[in-house]
PDB file of C-alpha atoms in Angstrom:
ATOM      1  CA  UNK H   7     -23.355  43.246 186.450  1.00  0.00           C
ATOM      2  CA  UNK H   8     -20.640  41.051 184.712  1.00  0.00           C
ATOM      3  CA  UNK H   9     -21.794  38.557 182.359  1.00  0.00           C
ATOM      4  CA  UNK H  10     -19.109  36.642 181.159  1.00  0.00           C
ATOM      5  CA  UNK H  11     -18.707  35.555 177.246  1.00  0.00           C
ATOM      6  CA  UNK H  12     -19.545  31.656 178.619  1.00  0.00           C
ATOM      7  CA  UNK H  13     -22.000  31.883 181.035  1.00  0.00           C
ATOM      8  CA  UNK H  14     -23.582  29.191 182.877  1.00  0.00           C
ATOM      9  CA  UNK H  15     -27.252  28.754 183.860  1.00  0.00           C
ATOM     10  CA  UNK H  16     -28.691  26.202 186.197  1.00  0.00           C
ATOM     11  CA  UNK H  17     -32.707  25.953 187.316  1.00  0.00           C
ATOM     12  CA  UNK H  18     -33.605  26.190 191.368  1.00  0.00           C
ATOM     13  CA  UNK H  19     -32.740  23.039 192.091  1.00  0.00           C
ATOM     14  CA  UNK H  20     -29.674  22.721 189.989  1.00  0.00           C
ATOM     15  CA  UNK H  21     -30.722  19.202 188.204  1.00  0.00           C
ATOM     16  CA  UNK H  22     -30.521  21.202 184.801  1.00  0.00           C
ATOM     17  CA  UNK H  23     -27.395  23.037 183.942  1.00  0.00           C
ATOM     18  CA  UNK H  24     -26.584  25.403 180.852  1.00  0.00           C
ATOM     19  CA  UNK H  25     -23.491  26.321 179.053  1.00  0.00           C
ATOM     20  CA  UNK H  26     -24.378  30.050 177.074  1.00  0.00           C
ATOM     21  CA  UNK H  27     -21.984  31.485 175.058  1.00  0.00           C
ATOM     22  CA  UNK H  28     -22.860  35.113 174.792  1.00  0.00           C
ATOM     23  CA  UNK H  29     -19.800  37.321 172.940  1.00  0.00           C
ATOM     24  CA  UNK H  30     -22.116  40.749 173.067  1.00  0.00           C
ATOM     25  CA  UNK H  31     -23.453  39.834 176.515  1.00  0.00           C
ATOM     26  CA  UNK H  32     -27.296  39.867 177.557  1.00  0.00           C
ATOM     27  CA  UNK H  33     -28.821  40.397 174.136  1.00  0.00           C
ATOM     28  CA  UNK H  34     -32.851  41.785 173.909  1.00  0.00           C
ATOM     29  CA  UNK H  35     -33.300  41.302 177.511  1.00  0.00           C
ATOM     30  CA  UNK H  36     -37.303  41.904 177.716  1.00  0.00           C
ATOM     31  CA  UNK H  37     -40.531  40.424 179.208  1.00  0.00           C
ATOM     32  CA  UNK H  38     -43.360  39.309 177.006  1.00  0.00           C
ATOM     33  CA  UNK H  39     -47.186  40.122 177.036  1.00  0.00           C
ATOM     34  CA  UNK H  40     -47.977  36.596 175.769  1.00  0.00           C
ATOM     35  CA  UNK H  41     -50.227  34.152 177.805  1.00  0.00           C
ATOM     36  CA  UNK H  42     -47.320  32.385 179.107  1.00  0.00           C
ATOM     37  CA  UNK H  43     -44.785  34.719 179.284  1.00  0.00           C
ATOM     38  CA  UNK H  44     -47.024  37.212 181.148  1.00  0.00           C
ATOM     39  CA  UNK H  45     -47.830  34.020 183.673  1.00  0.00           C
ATOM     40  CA  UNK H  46     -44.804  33.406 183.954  1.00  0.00           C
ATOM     41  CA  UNK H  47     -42.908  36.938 184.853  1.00  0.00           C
ATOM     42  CA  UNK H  48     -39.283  36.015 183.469  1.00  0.00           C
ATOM     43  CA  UNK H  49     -36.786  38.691 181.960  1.00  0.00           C
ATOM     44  CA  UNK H  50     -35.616  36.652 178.765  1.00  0.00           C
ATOM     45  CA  UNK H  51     -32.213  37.326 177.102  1.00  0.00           C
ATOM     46  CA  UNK H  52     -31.244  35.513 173.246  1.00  0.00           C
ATOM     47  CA  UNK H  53     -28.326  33.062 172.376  1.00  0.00           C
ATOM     48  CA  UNK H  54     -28.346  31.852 168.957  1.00  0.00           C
ATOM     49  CA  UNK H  55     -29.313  27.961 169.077  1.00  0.00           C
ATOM     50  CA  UNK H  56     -25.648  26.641 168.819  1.00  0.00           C
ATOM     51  CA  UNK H  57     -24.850  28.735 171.471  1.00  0.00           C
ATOM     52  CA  UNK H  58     -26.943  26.704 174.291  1.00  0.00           C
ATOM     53  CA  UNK H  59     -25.292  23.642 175.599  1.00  0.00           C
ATOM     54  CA  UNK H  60     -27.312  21.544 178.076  1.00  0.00           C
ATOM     55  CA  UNK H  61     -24.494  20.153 180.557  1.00  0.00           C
ATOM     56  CA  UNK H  62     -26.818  18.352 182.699  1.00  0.00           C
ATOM     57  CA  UNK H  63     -29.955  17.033 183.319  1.00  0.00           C
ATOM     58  CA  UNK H  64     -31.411  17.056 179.377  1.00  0.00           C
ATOM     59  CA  UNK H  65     -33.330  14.172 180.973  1.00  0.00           C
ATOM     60  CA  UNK H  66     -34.727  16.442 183.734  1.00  0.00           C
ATOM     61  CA  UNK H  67     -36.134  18.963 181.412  1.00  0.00           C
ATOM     62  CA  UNK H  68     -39.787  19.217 180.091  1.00  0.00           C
ATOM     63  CA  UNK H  69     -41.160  20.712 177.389  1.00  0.00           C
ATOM     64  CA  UNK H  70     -44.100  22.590 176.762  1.00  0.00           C
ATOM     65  CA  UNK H  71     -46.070  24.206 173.561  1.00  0.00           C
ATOM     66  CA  UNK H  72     -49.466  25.613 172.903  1.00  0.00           C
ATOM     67  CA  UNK H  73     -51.254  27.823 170.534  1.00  0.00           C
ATOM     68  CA  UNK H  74     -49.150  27.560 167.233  1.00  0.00           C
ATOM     69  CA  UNK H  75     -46.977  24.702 168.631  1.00  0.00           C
ATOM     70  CA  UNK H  76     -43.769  26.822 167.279  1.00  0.00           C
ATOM     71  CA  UNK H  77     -42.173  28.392 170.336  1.00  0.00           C
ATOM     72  CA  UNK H  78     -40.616  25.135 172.531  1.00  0.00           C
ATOM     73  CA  UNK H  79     -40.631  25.949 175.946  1.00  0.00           C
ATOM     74  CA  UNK H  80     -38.574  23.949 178.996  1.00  0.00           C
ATOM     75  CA  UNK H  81     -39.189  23.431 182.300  1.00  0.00           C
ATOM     76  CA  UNK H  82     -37.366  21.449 185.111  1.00  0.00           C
ATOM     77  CA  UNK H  83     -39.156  18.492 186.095  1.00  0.00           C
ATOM     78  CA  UNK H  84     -38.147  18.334 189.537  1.00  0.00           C
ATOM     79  CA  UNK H  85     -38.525  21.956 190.653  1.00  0.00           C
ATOM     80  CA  UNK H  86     -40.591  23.777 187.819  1.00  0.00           C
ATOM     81  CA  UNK H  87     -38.520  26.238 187.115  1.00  0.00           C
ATOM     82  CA  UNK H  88     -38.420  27.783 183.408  1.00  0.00           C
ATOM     83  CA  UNK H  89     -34.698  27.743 181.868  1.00  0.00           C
ATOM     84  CA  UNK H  90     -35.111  29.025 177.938  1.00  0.00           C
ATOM     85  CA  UNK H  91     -37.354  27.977 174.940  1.00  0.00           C
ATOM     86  CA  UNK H  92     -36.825  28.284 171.605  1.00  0.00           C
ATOM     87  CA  UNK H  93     -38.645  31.354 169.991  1.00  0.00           C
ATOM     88  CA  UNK H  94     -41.417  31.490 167.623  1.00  0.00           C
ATOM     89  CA  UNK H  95     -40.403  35.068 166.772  1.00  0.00           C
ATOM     90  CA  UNK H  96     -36.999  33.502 166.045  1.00  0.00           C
ATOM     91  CA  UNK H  97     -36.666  30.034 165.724  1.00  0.00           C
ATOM     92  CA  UNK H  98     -32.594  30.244 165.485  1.00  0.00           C
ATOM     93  CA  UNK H  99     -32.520  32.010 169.180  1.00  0.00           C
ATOM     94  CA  UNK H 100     -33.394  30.426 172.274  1.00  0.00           C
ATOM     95  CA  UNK H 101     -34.315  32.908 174.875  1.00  0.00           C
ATOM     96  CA  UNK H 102     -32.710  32.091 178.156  1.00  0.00           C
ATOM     97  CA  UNK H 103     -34.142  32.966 181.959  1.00  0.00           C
ATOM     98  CA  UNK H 104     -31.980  35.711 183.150  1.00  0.00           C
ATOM     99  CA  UNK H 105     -32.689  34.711 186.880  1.00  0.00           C
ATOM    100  CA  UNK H 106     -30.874  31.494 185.927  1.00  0.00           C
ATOM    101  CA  UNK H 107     -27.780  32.904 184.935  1.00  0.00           C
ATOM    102  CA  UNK H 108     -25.519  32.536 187.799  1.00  0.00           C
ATOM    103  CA  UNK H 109     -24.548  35.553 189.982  1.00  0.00           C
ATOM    104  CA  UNK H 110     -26.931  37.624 187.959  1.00  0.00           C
ATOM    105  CA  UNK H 111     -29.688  39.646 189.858  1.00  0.00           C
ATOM    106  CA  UNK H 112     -32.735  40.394 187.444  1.00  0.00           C
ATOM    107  CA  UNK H 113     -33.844  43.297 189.084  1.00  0.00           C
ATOM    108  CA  UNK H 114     -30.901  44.797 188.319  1.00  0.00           C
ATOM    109  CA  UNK H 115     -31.787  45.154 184.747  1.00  0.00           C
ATOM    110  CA  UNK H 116     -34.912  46.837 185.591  1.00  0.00           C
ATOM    111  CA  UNK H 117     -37.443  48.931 183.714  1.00  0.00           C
ATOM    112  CA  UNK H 118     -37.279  46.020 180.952  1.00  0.00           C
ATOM    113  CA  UNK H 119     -38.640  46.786 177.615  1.00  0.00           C
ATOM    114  CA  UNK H 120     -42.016  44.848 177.130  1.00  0.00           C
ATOM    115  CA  UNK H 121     -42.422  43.203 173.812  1.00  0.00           C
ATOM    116  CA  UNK H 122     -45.928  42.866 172.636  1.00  0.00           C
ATOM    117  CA  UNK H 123     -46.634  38.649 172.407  1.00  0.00           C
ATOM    118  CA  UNK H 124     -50.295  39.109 172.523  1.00  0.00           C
ATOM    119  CA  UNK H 125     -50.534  40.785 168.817  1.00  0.00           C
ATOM    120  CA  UNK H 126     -47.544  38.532 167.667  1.00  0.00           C
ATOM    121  CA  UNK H 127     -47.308  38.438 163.655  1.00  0.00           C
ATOM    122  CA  UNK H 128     -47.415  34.332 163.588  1.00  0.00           C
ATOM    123  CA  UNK H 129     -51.092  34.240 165.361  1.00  0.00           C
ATOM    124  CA  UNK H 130     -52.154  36.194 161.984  1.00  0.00           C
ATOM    125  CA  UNK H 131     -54.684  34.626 159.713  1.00  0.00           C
ATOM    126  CA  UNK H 132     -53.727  35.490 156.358  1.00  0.00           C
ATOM    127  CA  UNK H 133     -56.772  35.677 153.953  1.00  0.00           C
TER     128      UNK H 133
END
């Protein structure tokens, strides 16, 4: 699988377009056990925040939070389709939607290491 060092992204119905600039290629691909991520089923890859551009449709995009409100996550309004959010593990990464990277196959990165959202460090109460 080549991913190149500027990538573009686009959701299913291609009203929201990406620009990621990735110099070490997919970085910490992995799935999540979180509520949403574990809904949701997506292989997610980082870029540092400066390294997402949105080249169209910013408009088209909504976003979602819950729980701790920290973690932003975006959706295309037209055909529903997660493209990234920024993380509440990291909040200088976004973590992008491998299966939006053009001519990228997902399953090709398969097994993907699972990281553990459900006992995530931020949903701590600290006594």
């Amino acid at each position: 699988m080549d991913i190149n060092r500027v990538h573009n992204a686009k959701c299913h119905c291609g009203a929201v377009e990406l620009e990621l600039t990735m110099p070490n290629g997919l970085e910490d691909p992995r799935r999540c056990s979180c509520s949403m991520c574990r809904k949701r089923g997506a292989i997610a890859a980082s870029v540092l925040l400066e390294n997402l551009k949105i080249v169209k449709g910013e408009d088209n995009l909504t976003l979602y939070q819950f729980n701790t409100m920290t973690a932003r996550h975006y959706f295309c309004k037209t055909c529903g389709i997660y493209t990234h959010h920024q993380r509440r593990s990291n909040p200088h990464q976004f973590a992008i939607n491998v299966a939006c990277l053009e001519g990228v196959n997902p399953y090709d990165l398969e097994p993907v290491k699972i990281y553990d959202g459900i006992h995530h460090p931020k949903d701590s109460i600290n006594l």
